[in-house]
Amino acid sequence: KQDINRKGTEQSDFPSVCETCLGPNPYIRMLKQESGAECKICSRPFTVFRWTLQGQSKYQKTALCTSCCRIRNCCSLCMLDLQFGLPIQVRDAALKLVKQGPTTAVNREYHAQNEKALLSEENAGEVSKDYGKAESAARELLKKLARSEPYARKPTQAIESSASKSSKTDKSAQRSAGMSRPTVSDLLPPADRSITSLFLLGVEEDLPEYAIRQHFGKYGAIKSLVCSHRARCAFVNFTTRESAEAAALACAGDVLIKGCPLRVQWGKPRQ
């Protein structure tokens, strides 16, 4: 017998996304895929939206369904609060509105359907959980947290100016923010012939380790690969010096792997 409480797909025409994730371009072409993924909160299939930002080739992808985003007043991409730009756990803790939710998959689906029923057409403009009734002291705390690191967002004007600067040259558009241009010392092979490793900077969380190994494996046998997504860096150790020199010469200081720009330089010996 089919359980109506496990009925399942969420359909929407537009995602709940913040201005930062949409980018400065007012004209965006989105790809819509119904039942494209499973919502990370309610575990129901939902409509996935994909788009690219100005000057980038990697697609942005929504991770939450529109119902869960409207209930929690958060962005479907970065999962931050739409008003304060904070993680929803930090916001709920500051407002003292957090409560234990369902843990099993069936209960999450049932809870999501009940919450969606509360968002009727006459209450479409209201935010659930009475976020607007927060005390002034809690709101001041949220504003201070929003201006502090690491949750501070860039102003929209700063994003637009950086996007216009990056679009001037193709080379600058391929480099991520905060990465300086490679120097001559980074490109020249070190005098120590025992150094056979290359240092990669700018490794994103969604860049898999096998993609790095596959890209540099065509220059020679790889002895080991040490990748730290938390530190956003990686070491590629080749078996021979010739393979390392061939890879460094081909990269010439930077490389683009699966839409992720990386800075490449020679490794340094341990002191």
JSON list of C-alpha atoms in Angstrom, two decimals, residues 119-253:
[
{"chain": "A", "resi": 119, "resn": "LEU", "atom": "CA", "xyz": [3.06, 28.20, 3.66]},
{"chain": "A", "resi": 120, "resn": "SER", "atom": "CA", "xyz": [-0.33, 28.76, 2.06]},
{"chain": "A", "resi": 121, "resn": "GLU", "atom": "CA", "xyz": [-1.01, 31.41, -0.54]},
{"chain": "A", "resi": 122, "resn": "GLU", "atom": "CA", "xyz": [-2.33, 33.93, 1.97]},
{"chain": "A", "resi": 123, "resn": "ASN", "atom": "CA", "xyz": [0.79, 33.49, 4.12]},
{"chain": "A", "resi": 124, "resn": "ALA", "atom": "CA", "xyz": [3.26, 33.34, 1.24]},
{"chain": "A", "resi": 125, "resn": "GLY", "atom": "CA", "xyz": [4.87, 36.62, 2.21]},
{"chain": "A", "resi": 126, "resn": "GLU", "atom": "CA", "xyz": [5.34, 35.69, 5.87]},
{"chain": "A", "resi": 127, "resn": "VAL", "atom": "CA", "xyz": [8.41, 33.94, 7.23]},
{"chain": "A", "resi": 128, "resn": "SER", "atom": "CA", "xyz": [7.99, 30.84, 9.36]},
{"chain": "A", "resi": 129, "resn": "LYS", "atom": "CA", "xyz": [9.10, 30.51, 13.00]},
{"chain": "A", "resi": 130, "resn": "ASP", "atom": "CA", "xyz": [8.37, 34.19, 13.73]},
{"chain": "A", "resi": 131, "resn": "TYR", "atom": "CA", "xyz": [11.78, 35.46, 12.68]},
{"chain": "A", "resi": 132, "resn": "GLY", "atom": "CA", "xyz": [10.37, 38.97, 12.46]},
{"chain": "A", "resi": 133, "resn": "LYS", "atom": "CA", "xyz": [9.46, 38.97, 16.18]},
{"chain": "A", "resi": 134, "resn": "ALA", "atom": "CA", "xyz": [13.04, 38.61, 17.36]},
{"chain": "A", "resi": 135, "resn": "GLU", "atom": "CA", "xyz": [14.16, 40.91, 20.12]},
{"chain": "A", "resi": 136, "resn": "SER", "atom": "CA", "xyz": [16.23, 43.97, 19.29]},
{"chain": "A", "resi": 137, "resn": "ALA", "atom": "CA", "xyz": [19.18, 42.68, 21.32]},
{"chain": "A", "resi": 138, "resn": "ALA", "atom": "CA", "xyz": [19.24, 39.45, 19.33]},
{"chain": "A", "resi": 139, "resn": "ARG", "atom": "CA", "xyz": [19.02, 41.39, 16.08]},
{"chain": "A", "resi": 140, "resn": "GLU", "atom": "CA", "xyz": [21.98, 43.55, 17.10]},
{"chain": "A", "resi": 141, "resn": "LEU", "atom": "CA", "xyz": [23.94, 40.41, 17.89]},
{"chain": "A", "resi": 142, "resn": "LEU", "atom": "CA", "xyz": [23.13, 38.98, 14.46]},
{"chain": "A", "resi": 143, "resn": "LYS", "atom": "CA", "xyz": [24.26, 42.19, 12.79]},
{"chain": "A", "resi": 144, "resn": "LYS", "atom": "CA", "xyz": [27.58, 42.06, 14.63]},
{"chain": "A", "resi": 145, "resn": "LEU", "atom": "CA", "xyz": [28.06, 38.41, 13.70]},
{"chain": "A", "resi": 146, "resn": "ALA", "atom": "CA", "xyz": [27.25, 39.19, 10.06]},
{"chain": "A", "resi": 147, "resn": "ARG", "atom": "CA", "xyz": [30.03, 41.81, 9.98]},
{"chain": "A", "resi": 148, "resn": "SER", "atom": "CA", "xyz": [32.60, 39.51, 11.60]},
{"chain": "A", "resi": 149, "resn": "GLU", "atom": "CA", "xyz": [34.75, 36.81, 10.05]},
{"chain": "A", "resi": 150, "resn": "PRO", "atom": "CA", "xyz": [34.39, 34.23, 8.61]},
{"chain": "A", "resi": 151, "resn": "TYR", "atom": "CA", "xyz": [30.73, 34.86, 7.78]},
{"chain": "A", "resi": 152, "resn": "ALA", "atom": "CA", "xyz": [31.11, 38.40, 6.40]},
{"chain": "A", "resi": 153, "resn": "ARG", "atom": "CA", "xyz": [29.84, 38.74, 2.85]},
{"chain": "A", "resi": 154, "resn": "LYS", "atom": "CA", "xyz": [31.25, 41.07, 0.26]},
{"chain": "A", "resi": 155, "resn": "PRO", "atom": "CA", "xyz": [29.07, 44.07, -0.57]},
{"chain": "A", "resi": 156, "resn": "THR", "atom": "CA", "xyz": [27.29, 43.94, -3.90]},
{"chain": "A", "resi": 157, "resn": "GLN", "atom": "CA", "xyz": [29.30, 46.89, -5.23]},
{"chain": "A", "resi": 158, "resn": "ALA", "atom": "CA", "xyz": [32.56, 45.15, -4.43]},
{"chain": "A", "resi": 159, "resn": "ILE", "atom": "CA", "xyz": [31.38, 42.02, -6.25]},
{"chain": "A", "resi": 160, "resn": "GLU", "atom": "CA", "xyz": [30.39, 44.04, -9.32]},
{"chain": "A", "resi": 161, "resn": "SER", "atom": "CA", "xyz": [33.71, 45.90, -9.40]},
{"chain": "A", "resi": 162, "resn": "SER", "atom": "CA", "xyz": [35.71, 42.69, -9.03]},
{"chain": "A", "resi": 163, "resn": "ALA", "atom": "CA", "xyz": [33.66, 41.04, -11.78]},
{"chain": "A", "resi": 164, "resn": "SER", "atom": "CA", "xyz": [34.28, 43.95, -14.16]},
{"chain": "A", "resi": 165, "resn": "LYS", "atom": "CA", "xyz": [38.01, 43.86, -13.45]},
{"chain": "A", "resi": 166, "resn": "SER", "atom": "CA", "xyz": [38.21, 40.11, -13.99]},
{"chain": "A", "resi": 167, "resn": "SER", "atom": "CA", "xyz": [36.46, 40.33, -17.34]},
{"chain": "A", "resi": 168, "resn": "LYS", "atom": "CA", "xyz": [39.14, 42.62, -18.81]},
{"chain": "A", "resi": 169, "resn": "THR", "atom": "CA", "xyz": [41.54, 39.78, -19.51]},
{"chain": "A", "resi": 170, "resn": "ASP", "atom": "CA", "xyz": [41.00, 36.06, -19.88]},
{"chain": "A", "resi": 171, "resn": "LYS", "atom": "CA", "xyz": [44.04, 35.33, -17.78]},
{"chain": "A", "resi": 172, "resn": "SER", "atom": "CA", "xyz": [42.80, 37.20, -14.75]},
{"chain": "A", "resi": 173, "resn": "ALA", "atom": "CA", "xyz": [39.40, 35.54, -15.05]},
{"chain": "A", "resi": 174, "resn": "GLN", "atom": "CA", "xyz": [40.99, 32.12, -14.68]},
{"chain": "A", "resi": 175, "resn": "ARG", "atom": "CA", "xyz": [42.64, 32.98, -11.38]},
{"chain": "A", "resi": 176, "resn": "SER", "atom": "CA", "xyz": [40.72, 32.79, -8.14]},
{"chain": "A", "resi": 177, "resn": "ALA", "atom": "CA", "xyz": [40.54, 35.63, -5.63]},
{"chain": "A", "resi": 178, "resn": "GLY", "atom": "CA", "xyz": [43.62, 36.15, -3.47]},
{"chain": "A", "resi": 179, "resn": "MET", "atom": "CA", "xyz": [46.05, 34.30, -5.79]},
{"chain": "A", "resi": 180, "resn": "SER", "atom": "CA", "xyz": [48.95, 36.42, -6.96]},
{"chain": "A", "resi": 181, "resn": "ARG", "atom": "CA", "xyz": [50.75, 36.01, -10.26]},
{"chain": "A", "resi": 182, "resn": "PRO", "atom": "CA", "xyz": [53.55, 33.42, -10.27]},
{"chain": "A", "resi": 183, "resn": "THR", "atom": "CA", "xyz": [57.04, 34.86, -9.96]},
{"chain": "A", "resi": 184, "resn": "VAL", "atom": "CA", "xyz": [60.18, 33.86, -11.83]},
{"chain": "A", "resi": 185, "resn": "SER", "atom": "CA", "xyz": [61.46, 31.93, -8.82]},
{"chain": "A", "resi": 186, "resn": "ASP", "atom": "CA", "xyz": [58.29, 29.85, -8.83]},
{"chain": "A", "resi": 187, "resn": "LEU", "atom": "CA", "xyz": [58.71, 28.85, -12.48]},
{"chain": "A", "resi": 188, "resn": "LEU", "atom": "CA", "xyz": [62.45, 28.08, -12.56]},
{"chain": "A", "resi": 189, "resn": "PRO", "atom": "CA", "xyz": [63.43, 24.52, -11.60]},
{"chain": "A", "resi": 190, "resn": "PRO", "atom": "CA", "xyz": [65.31, 24.42, -8.28]},
{"chain": "A", "resi": 191, "resn": "ALA", "atom": "CA", "xyz": [69.00, 23.63, -8.26]},
{"chain": "A", "resi": 192, "resn": "ASP", "atom": "CA", "xyz": [68.44, 20.68, -5.96]},
{"chain": "A", "resi": 193, "resn": "ARG", "atom": "CA", "xyz": [67.82, 17.72, -8.29]},
{"chain": "A", "resi": 194, "resn": "SER", "atom": "CA", "xyz": [66.24, 15.72, -5.50]},
{"chain": "A", "resi": 195, "resn": "ILE", "atom": "CA", "xyz": [63.14, 17.95, -5.57]},
{"chain": "A", "resi": 196, "resn": "THR", "atom": "CA", "xyz": [60.50, 16.21, -7.69]},
{"chain": "A", "resi": 197, "resn": "SER", "atom": "CA", "xyz": [57.32, 17.71, -6.23]},
{"chain": "A", "resi": 198, "resn": "LEU", "atom": "CA", "xyz": [54.98, 20.50, -7.34]},
{"chain": "A", "resi": 199, "resn": "PHE", "atom": "CA", "xyz": [52.90, 22.62, -4.98]},
{"chain": "A", "resi": 200, "resn": "LEU", "atom": "CA", "xyz": [49.30, 23.47, -5.96]},
{"chain": "A", "resi": 201, "resn": "LEU", "atom": "CA", "xyz": [47.42, 26.37, -4.39]},
{"chain": "A", "resi": 202, "resn": "GLY", "atom": "CA", "xyz": [43.69, 27.11, -4.68]},
{"chain": "A", "resi": 203, "resn": "VAL", "atom": "CA", "xyz": [42.20, 23.61, -4.44]},
{"chain": "A", "resi": 204, "resn": "GLU", "atom": "CA", "xyz": [38.43, 23.95, -4.03]},
{"chain": "A", "resi": 205, "resn": "GLU", "atom": "CA", "xyz": [36.29, 21.55, -1.99]},
{"chain": "A", "resi": 206, "resn": "ASP", "atom": "CA", "xyz": [34.48, 20.21, -5.06]},
{"chain": "A", "resi": 207, "resn": "LEU", "atom": "CA", "xyz": [37.71, 19.42, -6.94]},
{"chain": "A", "resi": 208, "resn": "PRO", "atom": "CA", "xyz": [38.24, 15.66, -6.57]},
{"chain": "A", "resi": 209, "resn": "GLU", "atom": "CA", "xyz": [41.67, 14.22, -5.92]},
{"chain": "A", "resi": 210, "resn": "TYR", "atom": "CA", "xyz": [41.45, 11.83, -8.85]},
{"chain": "A", "resi": 211, "resn": "ALA", "atom": "CA", "xyz": [41.08, 14.78, -11.26]},
{"chain": "A", "resi": 212, "resn": "ILE", "atom": "CA", "xyz": [44.41, 16.21, -10.07]},
{"chain": "A", "resi": 213, "resn": "ARG", "atom": "CA", "xyz": [46.07, 12.81, -10.38]},
{"chain": "A", "resi": 214, "resn": "GLN", "atom": "CA", "xyz": [44.61, 12.27, -13.83]},
{"chain": "A", "resi": 215, "resn": "HIS", "atom": "CA", "xyz": [45.77, 15.68, -15.08]},
{"chain": "A", "resi": 216, "resn": "PHE", "atom": "CA", "xyz": [49.37, 15.41, -13.87]},
{"chain": "A", "resi": 217, "resn": "GLY", "atom": "CA", "xyz": [49.63, 11.69, -14.58]},
{"chain": "A", "resi": 218, "resn": "LYS", "atom": "CA", "xyz": [50.07, 12.37, -18.30]},
{"chain": "A", "resi": 219, "resn": "TYR", "atom": "CA", "xyz": [53.46, 13.99, -17.62]},
{"chain": "A", "resi": 220, "resn": "GLY", "atom": "CA", "xyz": [54.91, 10.97, -15.85]},
{"chain": "A", "resi": 221, "resn": "ALA", "atom": "CA", "xyz": [54.47, 8.48, -13.04]},
{"chain": "A", "resi": 222, "resn": "ILE", "atom": "CA", "xyz": [53.24, 9.99, -9.78]},
{"chain": "A", "resi": 223, "resn": "LYS", "atom": "CA", "xyz": [54.87, 8.71, -6.62]},
{"chain": "A", "resi": 224, "resn": "SER", "atom": "CA", "xyz": [52.32, 10.20, -4.23]},
{"chain": "A", "resi": 225, "resn": "LEU", "atom": "CA", "xyz": [49.65, 12.89, -4.04]},
{"chain": "A", "resi": 226, "resn": "VAL", "atom": "CA", "xyz": [48.86, 14.77, -0.84]},
{"chain": "A", "resi": 227, "resn": "CYS", "atom": "CA", "xyz": [45.69, 16.86, -1.11]},
{"chain": "A", "resi": 228, "resn": "SER", "atom": "CA", "xyz": [44.16, 18.99, 1.68]},
{"chain": "A", "resi": 229, "resn": "HIS", "atom": "CA", "xyz": [40.83, 20.58, 0.75]},
{"chain": "A", "resi": 230, "resn": "ARG", "atom": "CA", "xyz": [40.69, 22.34, 4.10]},
{"chain": "A", "resi": 231, "resn": "ALA", "atom": "CA", "xyz": [44.02, 24.10, 3.46]},
{"chain": "A", "resi": 232, "resn": "ARG", "atom": "CA", "xyz": [43.17, 24.46, -0.27]},
{"chain": "A", "resi": 233, "resn": "CYS", "atom": "CA", "xyz": [46.53, 23.07, -1.38]},
{"chain": "A", "resi": 234, "resn": "ALA", "atom": "CA", "xyz": [48.09, 19.87, -2.70]},
{"chain": "A", "resi": 235, "resn": "PHE", "atom": "CA", "xyz": [51.52, 18.30, -3.32]},
{"chain": "A", "resi": 236, "resn": "VAL", "atom": "CA", "xyz": [52.18, 16.21, -6.42]},
{"chain": "A", "resi": 237, "resn": "ASN", "atom": "CA", "xyz": [55.30, 14.06, -5.99]},
{"chain": "A", "resi": 238, "resn": "PHE", "atom": "CA", "xyz": [56.70, 12.55, -9.21]},
{"chain": "A", "resi": 239, "resn": "THR", "atom": "CA", "xyz": [58.99, 9.54, -9.39]},
{"chain": "A", "resi": 240, "resn": "THR", "atom": "CA", "xyz": [61.53, 11.30, -11.65]},
{"chain": "A", "resi": 241, "resn": "ARG", "atom": "CA", "xyz": [62.81, 14.85, -11.96]},
{"chain": "A", "resi": 242, "resn": "GLU", "atom": "CA", "xyz": [62.12, 14.85, -15.71]},
{"chain": "A", "resi": 243, "resn": "SER", "atom": "CA", "xyz": [58.41, 14.26, -15.16]},
{"chain": "A", "resi": 244, "resn": "ALA", "atom": "CA", "xyz": [58.22, 17.12, -12.67]},
{"chain": "A", "resi": 245, "resn": "GLU", "atom": "CA", "xyz": [60.02, 19.49, -15.05]},
{"chain": "A", "resi": 246, "resn": "ALA", "atom": "CA", "xyz": [57.69, 18.53, -17.90]},
{"chain": "A", "resi": 247, "resn": "ALA", "atom": "CA", "xyz": [54.62, 19.21, -15.76]},
{"chain": "A", "resi": 248, "resn": "ALA", "atom": "CA", "xyz": [55.99, 22.55, -14.50]},
{"chain": "A", "resi": 249, "resn": "LEU", "atom": "CA", "xyz": [56.87, 23.63, -18.03]},
{"chain": "A", "resi": 250, "resn": "ALA", "atom": "CA", "xyz": [53.42, 22.74, -19.37]},
{"chain": "A", "resi": 251, "resn": "CYS", "atom": "CA", "xyz": [51.58, 24.53, -16.56]},
{"chain": "A", "resi": 252, "resn": "ALA", "atom": "CA", "xyz": [53.76, 27.67, -16.65]},
{"chain": "A", "resi": 253, "resn": "GLY", "atom": "CA", "xyz": [52.60, 28.80, -13.22]}
]
